[in-house]
């Protein structure tokens, strides 16, 4: 089989970022592509009733140690941003608008946005900041600014988030390989194993 | 250094069980022992405000697929019990009472209790069932039955659970290696790496 993996993530999810840094390479080792599918985790959390990790006592403290430790282990540049979590609606809209014209560019820009937030601490919720990140990656700034306000693009993101919810995606990162669901950055070894063997 | 690892777990935690099946072997590869420290996760969850995974929509459904999948990968016998989660006060008391006299026996019995629940589906909350599991492992049934009602043993478990909470243990399994905390069965590869290198 050569269907791409579905890689669901929220741009404000640090474990999603750690997975984003590695998922394409893992898939490529097994001749697969990756369909990057950012969505709004907050909307899905209304179903689970769960709070963001940063809002949970003790878990938040642990996460602030676990994240840089896990990032170092994989050689990924990482600093938890001062403003965390943040709003990711604009980042998602930018991605889906770009994907309509050039999926490769959209994928490249998605990574730039993620890295701007989690490696450089830029506030990706700020429209000017986001436009600057995308423009530096070769995106037409004026067209993107218009797209971010376009009702059609707003609806497109809503449909994508609804589609994630319908597929019972409840966390970030969330990876689906040939119908098999894996939740969390720490499931990447199992994802790779599944790609190798088609199951166990 | 040769200090033992601290292995915190709740007898009702399936991911704790998956870790229990492997932690001693991992530690032994690096010349370490393991201090098994069962505690009452429910008491600690009052601090985090979190619900058990089984009580969270979507997460519960995912867990029911992820658990046997992870167990198969590691060759661990596993079936989620019909009665899940269950009460683990008696199992914890049995462990700490046994540990006073024979830490090796206590460790062996802890594993038997865990396996009775997660591999055989026995109801470890039931006193007669628990006594039977322990007796089969060589424990004096009458003395244990008395110990389960002994105020001193009740207080001992309370102190152990308070000590876990004081150390900010908020989940199961939770492993501390030379002061470094790792949460979750999926952190065992990092635990092993830490034992190898003393950090990174």
XYZ file of C-alpha atoms in Angstrom:
400
model
C 0.000 0.000 0.000
C 1.166 3.502 -0.639
C -1.583 5.668 0.886
C -0.190 8.604 2.859
C -0.344 8.712 6.648
C -2.772 11.185 8.175
C -0.947 13.419 10.618
C -3.355 15.444 12.779
C -1.917 18.162 14.990
C -2.626 21.501 16.619
C -0.062 24.264 16.022
C -0.129 24.967 19.774
C 0.716 21.361 20.709
C 4.377 20.908 21.699
C 4.209 17.107 21.416
C 2.723 17.664 17.953
C 5.792 19.744 17.138
C 8.146 16.968 18.285
C 6.274 14.548 16.016
C 6.201 17.011 13.104
C 9.993 17.138 13.212
C 10.212 13.393 12.508
C 7.047 12.062 10.875
C 7.972 12.745 7.242
C 11.314 10.969 7.591
C 9.724 7.952 9.280
C 7.082 7.672 6.556
C 9.638 8.168 3.768
C 11.731 5.254 5.090
C 8.765 3.065 4.213
C 7.881 4.699 0.912
C 4.995 6.706 2.327
C 3.957 10.326 2.203
C 2.283 12.284 4.998
C -0.923 14.273 4.814
C -0.466 17.093 7.340
C -3.840 17.965 8.840
C -3.742 20.792 11.388
C -6.970 21.228 13.331
C -8.324 23.112 16.347
C -7.775 20.841 19.338
C -9.802 23.138 21.584
C -12.936 22.374 19.563
C -12.411 18.630 19.984
C -11.686 18.958 23.698
C -15.280 19.996 24.207
C -16.115 16.329 23.559
C -13.543 14.829 25.915
C -13.954 17.495 28.584
C -10.180 17.505 29.003
C -8.150 20.611 29.720
C -4.860 21.494 28.013
C -1.875 19.917 29.809
C -0.651 23.369 30.804
C -3.866 23.885 32.796
C -3.429 20.733 34.903
C -1.463 21.096 38.159
C 1.602 18.812 38.451
C 1.154 17.634 34.850
C 2.092 21.133 33.675
C 5.219 21.100 35.825
C 6.213 17.641 34.593
C 5.597 18.628 30.970
C 7.942 21.598 31.281
C 10.727 19.195 32.137
C 9.699 16.317 29.869
C 9.408 18.396 26.693
C 12.950 19.801 26.507
C 14.298 16.434 27.689
C 12.478 14.619 24.862
C 13.483 17.293 22.345
C 17.166 17.000 23.298
C 17.004 13.230 22.926
C 15.868 13.647 19.318
C 18.096 16.634 18.563
C 15.144 18.979 18.046
C 15.441 22.687 18.771
C 12.825 23.494 21.425
C 11.871 26.148 23.972
C 8.414 26.342 25.484
C 7.115 29.784 24.373
C 6.275 32.413 26.981
C 2.776 32.641 25.536
C 1.604 29.062 25.740
C -0.800 27.793 24.605
C -1.784 30.239 21.869
C -4.472 30.744 19.210
C -3.864 28.791 16.036
C -6.857 29.650 13.871
C -4.843 31.904 11.531
C -2.011 29.367 11.197
C -4.505 26.651 10.246
C -6.263 28.876 7.727
C -2.939 29.808 6.138
C -2.097 26.121 5.784
C -5.367 25.080 4.150
C -5.376 28.046 1.812
C -1.819 27.269 0.702
C -2.617 23.598 0.278
C -5.203 24.379 -2.361
C -2.483 25.738 -4.624
C 0.692 23.895 -3.619
C 0.660 21.078 -1.041
C 4.452 20.998 -0.879
C 4.687 24.692 -0.066
C 1.889 24.324 2.508
C 3.814 21.514 4.212
C 7.016 23.555 4.224
C 5.242 26.614 5.624
C 3.507 24.530 8.309
C 6.895 23.438 9.592
C 8.202 27.039 9.488
C 5.207 28.182 11.543
C 5.696 25.364 14.063
C 9.411 26.092 14.406
C 8.817 29.849 14.666
C 6.609 29.128 17.682
C 8.424 26.298 19.454
C 12.042 26.984 18.523
C 12.026 30.798 18.269
C 9.155 31.762 20.573
C 7.402 33.924 17.979
C 3.724 34.638 18.637
C 2.043 32.852 15.731
C -1.381 34.087 16.893
C -0.353 37.600 15.853
C -1.414 38.204 12.238
C 1.594 40.368 11.297
C 4.012 37.832 12.784
C 2.323 34.991 10.941
C 2.343 36.892 7.653
C 6.048 37.596 8.127
C 6.869 33.929 8.720
C 4.924 32.868 5.626
C 6.313 35.663 3.435
C 9.852 34.634 4.382
C 8.980 31.141 3.109
C 7.924 32.531 -0.277
C 4.201 33.133 0.242
C 2.503 36.215 -1.256
C 1.807 38.330 1.804
C -1.142 40.317 0.439
C -2.940 37.294 -0.945
C -2.462 35.416 2.318
C -3.754 38.387 4.353
C -6.907 38.353 2.231
C -7.274 34.570 2.488
C -7.159 34.701 6.298
C -10.359 36.783 6.188
C -12.019 34.790 3.396
C -15.236 33.091 4.520
C -14.527 30.198 2.168
C -11.203 29.501 3.948
C -12.841 29.878 7.361
C -15.399 27.264 6.318
C -12.655 25.028 4.963
C -10.927 24.965 8.360
C -14.215 24.327 10.115
C -14.859 21.334 7.842
C -11.364 19.981 8.466
C -11.798 20.251 12.238
C -15.235 18.626 12.011
C -13.723 15.840 9.911
C -11.028 15.238 12.545
C -13.681 15.095 15.269
C -15.801 12.705 13.166
C -12.781 10.439 12.921
C -12.523 10.538 16.735
C -9.262 12.438 16.759
C -9.064 13.711 20.350
C -5.456 14.731 20.841
C -2.317 16.056 19.183
C -0.374 14.531 17.571
C -2.725 11.860 16.277
C -1.566 9.656 13.419
C -3.645 7.292 11.316
C -1.865 4.590 9.309
C -4.115 2.491 7.052
C -7.021 3.010 9.454
C -4.987 2.315 12.608
C -4.879 5.220 15.085
C -1.881 6.220 17.209
C -2.021 9.030 19.754
C 1.011 10.906 20.973
C 4.561 11.620 19.972
C 5.663 8.603 22.015
C 3.724 6.310 19.676
C 6.033 7.095 16.711
C 8.061 3.906 17.299
C 4.813 1.932 17.010
C 3.866 3.898 13.884
C 7.171 2.916 12.337
C 6.702 -0.699 13.352
C 3.210 -0.695 11.833
C 4.606 0.696 8.582
C 7.210 -2.067 8.527
C 4.922 -4.969 9.258
C 1.337 -3.863 8.607
C 0.443 -4.746 12.175
C 1.325 -7.292 14.852
C 25.437 4.840 41.603
C 23.436 1.833 42.669
C 20.339 3.325 44.283
C 17.153 1.512 43.275
C 14.609 3.074 40.922
C 11.332 4.155 42.482
C 8.447 2.565 40.601
C 5.093 4.127 41.543
C 1.949 2.475 40.254
C -1.717 1.849 40.985
C -2.883 -1.779 40.826
C -5.827 -0.602 38.703
C -3.593 1.090 36.096
C -3.184 -0.988 32.915
C -0.221 1.053 31.709
C 1.310 0.481 35.148
C 0.896 -3.235 34.528
C 2.660 -3.025 31.159
C 5.549 -1.245 32.881
C 5.589 -3.678 35.813
C 6.155 -6.516 33.361
C 9.417 -4.936 32.182
C 10.836 -2.525 34.754
C 12.851 -5.036 36.804
C 14.590 -6.412 33.727
C 15.432 -2.940 32.438
C 16.879 -1.910 35.807
C 18.801 -5.177 36.181
C 20.520 -4.631 32.815
C 22.131 -1.602 34.419
C 22.864 -3.143 37.796
C 19.908 -1.528 39.533
C 17.108 -2.752 41.727
C 13.536 -1.455 41.736
C 11.555 -0.217 44.726
C 7.922 -1.078 43.903
C 5.670 1.567 45.428
C 1.953 0.978 44.835
C -0.240 3.922 45.823
C -3.824 5.104 45.452
C -3.961 7.116 42.241
C -7.498 8.285 42.998
C -6.244 10.201 46.027
C -3.635 11.998 43.933
C -6.129 12.775 41.155
C -7.916 15.095 43.555
C -4.931 17.422 43.061
C -4.840 17.270 39.266
C -8.611 17.196 38.848
C -8.170 14.562 36.163
C -10.531 11.671 35.598
C -9.452 8.074 34.964
C -8.863 7.431 31.245
C -11.823 5.050 31.185
C -14.108 7.947 32.149
C -13.031 10.164 29.241
C -15.024 9.815 25.990
C -12.940 8.889 22.923
C -9.826 8.415 25.089
C -11.485 5.370 26.658
C -12.255 3.925 23.225
C -8.692 4.551 22.014
C -7.204 3.037 25.165
C -9.160 -0.178 24.653
C -7.391 -0.616 21.336
C -3.995 0.792 22.330
C -3.563 -1.379 25.430
C -3.787 -4.840 23.828
C -1.800 -3.544 20.859
C 1.011 -2.354 23.137
C 0.832 -5.541 25.207
C 1.166 -7.733 22.104
C 4.161 -5.735 20.941
C 5.954 -6.551 24.201
C 4.660 -10.118 24.455
C 2.679 -9.391 27.627
C -0.481 -11.331 28.445
C -3.285 -8.767 28.707
C -7.071 -8.476 28.703
C -8.868 -5.421 30.030
C -10.963 -6.733 32.955
C -14.757 -6.483 32.836
C -14.664 -4.595 36.121
C -12.377 -1.716 35.308
C -11.165 0.294 37.089
C -11.407 -1.380 40.477
C -10.592 -0.712 44.143
C -6.981 -1.374 45.061
C -6.808 -0.502 48.756
C -6.580 -4.135 49.874
C -3.939 -5.005 47.270
C -1.802 -2.074 48.410
C -2.168 -2.984 52.087
C -1.197 -6.568 51.351
C 1.927 -5.360 49.578
C 3.119 -3.023 52.324
C 2.416 -5.555 55.054
C 4.399 -8.195 53.184
C 7.248 -5.793 52.499
C 7.851 -5.364 56.218
C 8.823 -9.013 56.484
C 10.152 -9.965 53.039
C 10.595 -7.401 50.274
C 11.281 -10.118 47.692
C 8.056 -11.940 48.473
C 6.133 -8.651 48.428
C 7.493 -7.869 44.953
C 6.589 -11.352 43.706
C 3.083 -11.134 45.157
C 2.565 -7.644 43.680
C 3.206 -9.071 40.227
C 0.858 -12.008 40.896
C -1.888 -9.581 41.921
C -1.321 -7.428 38.849
C -1.368 -10.443 36.523
C -4.449 -11.912 38.226
C -6.271 -8.703 37.386
C -4.958 -7.798 33.935
C -4.180 -11.229 32.490
C -6.840 -13.366 34.198
C -9.586 -10.837 34.911
C -9.863 -11.730 38.600
C -11.514 -9.119 40.824
C -8.648 -8.075 43.080
C -10.974 -5.742 45.019
C -12.709 -8.806 46.451
C -11.043 -9.803 49.733
C -11.442 -13.571 49.279
C -10.071 -13.409 45.738
C -7.106 -11.357 46.910
C -6.384 -13.708 49.810
C -6.494 -16.634 47.398
C -4.001 -15.034 44.998
C -1.604 -14.256 47.854
C -1.988 -17.672 49.511
C -1.152 -19.365 46.210
C 2.071 -17.352 46.212
C 3.022 -18.649 49.660
C 1.522 -16.004 51.951
C -0.117 -17.010 55.246
C -3.799 -16.412 54.532
C -4.968 -15.855 58.125
C -2.187 -13.437 58.979
C -2.801 -11.469 55.793
C -6.553 -11.314 56.467
C -5.785 -9.799 59.861
C -3.215 -7.388 58.425
C -5.746 -6.008 55.909
C -7.833 -4.803 58.875
C -4.883 -3.610 60.963
C -4.958 0.140 61.608
C -1.166 0.231 61.532
C -1.161 -1.151 57.973
C -3.947 1.226 56.945
C -1.825 4.112 58.219
C 1.231 2.738 56.453
C -0.572 2.852 53.082
C -1.853 6.335 53.807
C 1.692 7.509 54.505
C 2.968 5.894 51.306
C 0.253 7.584 49.235
C 0.950 10.915 50.944
C 4.663 10.452 50.226
C 3.928 9.835 46.535
C 1.773 12.965 46.409
C 4.481 14.970 48.186
C 6.906 13.867 45.493
C 4.442 15.139 42.877
C 3.639 11.706 41.529
C 0.424 12.322 39.577
C 0.052 9.288 37.335
C 0.734 5.593 36.931
C 3.264 4.332 36.120
C 5.637 6.983 37.410
C 9.328 6.173 37.660
C 12.030 8.163 39.427
C 15.668 7.489 38.526
C 18.230 9.386 40.593
C 15.752 12.227 41.126
C 14.627 12.345 37.465
C 10.900 11.687 36.943
C 9.386 9.780 34.018
C 5.630 9.402 33.557
C 4.044 6.607 31.569
C 4.835 3.189 30.227
C 5.988 4.804 26.989
C 8.813 6.544 28.846
C 10.588 3.234 29.610
C 12.957 3.690 26.648
C 13.981 7.050 28.136
C 14.339 5.439 31.578
C 16.712 2.902 30.085
C 18.641 5.611 28.260
C 18.946 7.575 31.504
C 20.286 4.502 33.290
C 22.859 4.042 30.537
C 24.099 7.599 30.378
C 23.010 9.398 33.562
C 21.183 11.962 31.428
C 21.554 13.762 28.109
